[in-house]
PDB file of C-alpha atoms in Angstrom:
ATOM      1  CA  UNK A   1      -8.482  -1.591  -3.802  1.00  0.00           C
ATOM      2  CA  UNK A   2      -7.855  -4.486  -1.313  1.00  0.00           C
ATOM      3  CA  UNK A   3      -5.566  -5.373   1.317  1.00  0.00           C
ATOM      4  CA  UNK A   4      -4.338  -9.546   1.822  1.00  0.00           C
ATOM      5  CA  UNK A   5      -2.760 -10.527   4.613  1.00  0.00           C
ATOM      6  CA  UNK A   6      -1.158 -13.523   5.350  1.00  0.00           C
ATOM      7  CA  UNK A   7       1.171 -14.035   8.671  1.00  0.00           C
ATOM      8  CA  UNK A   8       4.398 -16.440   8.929  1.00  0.00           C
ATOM      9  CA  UNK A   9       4.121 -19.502  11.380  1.00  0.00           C
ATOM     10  CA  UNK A  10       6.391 -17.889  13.707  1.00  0.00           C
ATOM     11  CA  UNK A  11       3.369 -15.123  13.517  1.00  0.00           C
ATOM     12  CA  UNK A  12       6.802 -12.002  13.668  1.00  0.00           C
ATOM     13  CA  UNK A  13       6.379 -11.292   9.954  1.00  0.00           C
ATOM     14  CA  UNK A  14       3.187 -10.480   7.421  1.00  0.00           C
ATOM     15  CA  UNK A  15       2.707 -10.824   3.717  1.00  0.00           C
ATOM     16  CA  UNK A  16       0.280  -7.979   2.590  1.00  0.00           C
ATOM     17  CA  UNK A  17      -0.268  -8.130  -0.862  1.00  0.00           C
ATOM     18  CA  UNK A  18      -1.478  -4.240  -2.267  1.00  0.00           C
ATOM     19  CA  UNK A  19      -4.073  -4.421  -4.876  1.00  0.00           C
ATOM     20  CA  UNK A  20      -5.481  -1.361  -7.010  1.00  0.00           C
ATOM     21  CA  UNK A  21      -8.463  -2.066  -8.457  1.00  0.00           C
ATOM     22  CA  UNK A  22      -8.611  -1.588 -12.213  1.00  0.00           C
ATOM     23  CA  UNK A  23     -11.527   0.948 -11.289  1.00  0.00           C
ATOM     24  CA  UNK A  24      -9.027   2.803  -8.835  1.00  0.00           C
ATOM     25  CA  UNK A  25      -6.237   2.760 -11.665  1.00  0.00           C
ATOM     26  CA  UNK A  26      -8.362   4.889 -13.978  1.00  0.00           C
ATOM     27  CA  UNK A  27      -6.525   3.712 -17.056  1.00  0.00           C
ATOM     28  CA  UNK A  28      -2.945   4.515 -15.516  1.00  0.00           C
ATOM     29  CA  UNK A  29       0.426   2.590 -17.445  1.00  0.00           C
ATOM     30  CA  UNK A  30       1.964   2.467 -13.269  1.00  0.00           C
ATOM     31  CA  UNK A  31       1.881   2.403  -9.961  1.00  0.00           C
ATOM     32  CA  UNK A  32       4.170   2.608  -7.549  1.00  0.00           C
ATOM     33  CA  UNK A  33       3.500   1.961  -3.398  1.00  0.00           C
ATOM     34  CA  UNK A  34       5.780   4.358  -1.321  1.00  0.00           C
ATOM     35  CA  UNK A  35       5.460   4.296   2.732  1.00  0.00           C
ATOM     36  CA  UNK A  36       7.351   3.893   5.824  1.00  0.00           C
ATOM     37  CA  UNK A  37       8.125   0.343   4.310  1.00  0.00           C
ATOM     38  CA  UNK A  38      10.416   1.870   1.942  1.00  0.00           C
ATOM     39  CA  UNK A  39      11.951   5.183   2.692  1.00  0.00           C
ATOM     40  CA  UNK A  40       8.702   6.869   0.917  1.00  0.00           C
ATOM     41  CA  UNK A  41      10.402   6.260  -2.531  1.00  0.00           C
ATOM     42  CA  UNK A  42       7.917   6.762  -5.560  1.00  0.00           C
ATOM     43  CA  UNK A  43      10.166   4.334  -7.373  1.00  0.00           C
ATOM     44  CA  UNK A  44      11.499   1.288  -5.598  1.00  0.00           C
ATOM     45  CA  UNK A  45       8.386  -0.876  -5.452  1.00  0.00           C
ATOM     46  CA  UNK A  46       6.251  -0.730  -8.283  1.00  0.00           C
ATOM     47  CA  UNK A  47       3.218  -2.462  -8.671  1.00  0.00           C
ATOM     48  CA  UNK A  48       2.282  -5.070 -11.170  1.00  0.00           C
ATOM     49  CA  UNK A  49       0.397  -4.579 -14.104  1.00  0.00           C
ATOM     50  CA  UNK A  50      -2.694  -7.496 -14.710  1.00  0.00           C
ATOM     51  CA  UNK A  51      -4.958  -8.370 -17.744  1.00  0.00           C
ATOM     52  CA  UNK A  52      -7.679  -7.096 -16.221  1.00  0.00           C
ATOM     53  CA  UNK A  53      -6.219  -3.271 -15.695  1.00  0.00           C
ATOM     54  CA  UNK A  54      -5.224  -3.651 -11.470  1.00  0.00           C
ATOM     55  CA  UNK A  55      -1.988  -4.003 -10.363  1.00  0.00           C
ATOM     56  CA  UNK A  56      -0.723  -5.479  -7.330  1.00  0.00           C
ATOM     57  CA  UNK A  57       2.814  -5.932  -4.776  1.00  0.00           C
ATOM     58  CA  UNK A  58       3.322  -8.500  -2.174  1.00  0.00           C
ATOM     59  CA  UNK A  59       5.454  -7.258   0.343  1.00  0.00           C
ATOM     60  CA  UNK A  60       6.903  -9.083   3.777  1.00  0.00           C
ATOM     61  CA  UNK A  61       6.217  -6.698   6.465  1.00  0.00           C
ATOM     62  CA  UNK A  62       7.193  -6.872   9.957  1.00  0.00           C
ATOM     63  CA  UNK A  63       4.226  -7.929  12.410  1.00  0.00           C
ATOM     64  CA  UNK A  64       2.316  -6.516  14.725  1.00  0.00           C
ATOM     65  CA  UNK A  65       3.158  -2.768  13.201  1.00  0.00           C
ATOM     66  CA  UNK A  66       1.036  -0.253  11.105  1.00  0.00           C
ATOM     67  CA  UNK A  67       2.895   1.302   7.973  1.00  0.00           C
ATOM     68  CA  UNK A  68       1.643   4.431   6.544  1.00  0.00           C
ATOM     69  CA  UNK A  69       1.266   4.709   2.684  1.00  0.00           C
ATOM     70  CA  UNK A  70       0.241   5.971  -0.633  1.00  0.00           C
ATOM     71  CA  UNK A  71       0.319   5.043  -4.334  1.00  0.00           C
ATOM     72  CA  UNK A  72       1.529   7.043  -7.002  1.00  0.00           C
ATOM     73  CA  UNK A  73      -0.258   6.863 -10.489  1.00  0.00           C
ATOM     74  CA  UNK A  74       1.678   7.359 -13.449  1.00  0.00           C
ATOM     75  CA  UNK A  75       4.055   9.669 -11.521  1.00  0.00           C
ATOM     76  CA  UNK A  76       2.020  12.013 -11.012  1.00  0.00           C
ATOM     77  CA  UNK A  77      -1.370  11.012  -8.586  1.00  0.00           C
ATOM     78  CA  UNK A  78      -0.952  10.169  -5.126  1.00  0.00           C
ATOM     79  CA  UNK A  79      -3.984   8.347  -4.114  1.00  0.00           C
ATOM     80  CA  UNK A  80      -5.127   6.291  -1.036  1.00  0.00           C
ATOM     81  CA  UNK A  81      -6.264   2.789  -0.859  1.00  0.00           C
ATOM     82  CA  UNK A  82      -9.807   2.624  -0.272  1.00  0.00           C
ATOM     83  CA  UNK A  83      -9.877  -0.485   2.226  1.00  0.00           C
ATOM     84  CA  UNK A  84      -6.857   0.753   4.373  1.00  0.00           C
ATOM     85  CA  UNK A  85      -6.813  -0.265   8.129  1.00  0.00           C
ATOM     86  CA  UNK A  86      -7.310   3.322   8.926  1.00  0.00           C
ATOM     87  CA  UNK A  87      -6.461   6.760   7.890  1.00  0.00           C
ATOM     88  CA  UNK A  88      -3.564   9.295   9.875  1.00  0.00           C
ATOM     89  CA  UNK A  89      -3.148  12.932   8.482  1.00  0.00           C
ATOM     90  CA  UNK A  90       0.496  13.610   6.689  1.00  0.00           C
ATOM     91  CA  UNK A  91       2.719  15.214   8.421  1.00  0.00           C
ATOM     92  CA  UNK A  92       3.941  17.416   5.536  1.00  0.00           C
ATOM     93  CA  UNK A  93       0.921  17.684   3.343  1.00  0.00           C
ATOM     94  CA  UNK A  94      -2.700  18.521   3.972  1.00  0.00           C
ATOM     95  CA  UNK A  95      -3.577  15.240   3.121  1.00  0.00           C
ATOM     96  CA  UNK A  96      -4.108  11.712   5.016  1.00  0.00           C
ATOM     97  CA  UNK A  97      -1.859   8.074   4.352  1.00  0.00           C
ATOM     98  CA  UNK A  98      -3.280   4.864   4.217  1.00  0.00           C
ATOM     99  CA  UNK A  99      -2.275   2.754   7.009  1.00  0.00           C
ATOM    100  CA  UNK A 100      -2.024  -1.329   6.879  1.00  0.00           C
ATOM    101  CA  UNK A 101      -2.020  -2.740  10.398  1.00  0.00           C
ATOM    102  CA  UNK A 102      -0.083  -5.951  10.400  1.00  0.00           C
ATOM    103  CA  UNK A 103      -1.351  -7.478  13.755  1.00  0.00           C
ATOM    104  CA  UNK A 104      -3.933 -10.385  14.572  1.00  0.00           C
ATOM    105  CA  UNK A 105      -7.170  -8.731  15.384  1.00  0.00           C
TER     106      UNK A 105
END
């Protein structure tokens, strides 16, 4: 799993692109992202499927922020990413979010 970042000129917006490993997928058909970025759906940004078994998202995030997040395999696995920023237990679960930090370091 891997997190890209790439920041606008104006430096007030970041482009992290999500990537799940084909190791990570374990063989699943999808993956969706779900986080403060969108409402926590499990549907409205899936990830893309590649040859080689990962999947990945782009998505423009506001700078200077952290997001909390999970994937969902095959709609049924929530999993972390293993190279978030950090980690911050769930407020509704026993269970920690991945969190992307979107600022400069």
């Amino acid at each position: 799993m891997s997190l890209k970042k790439s920041f606008s000129k104006d430096k007030k917006k970041c482009t992290v692109t999500f990537t799940v490993s084909a190791e990570a997928a374990r063989g699943a058909h999808k993956i969706n992202i779900a986080g403060d970025f969108n409402s926590w759906s499990s549907t409205a940004t899936p990830l893309e499927p590649k040859k080689d078994g990962s999947f990945s998202v782009k998505i423009e995030l506001d700078a200077d922020k952290e997001y909390q997040f999970r994937y969902l395999l095959d709609d049924c696995k929530w999993e972390n990413d293993w190279a978030a920023d950090k980690y911050i237990p769930a407020p509704y679960s026993n269970v920690d979010n991945s969190v992307v930090v979107t600022s400069k370091i």
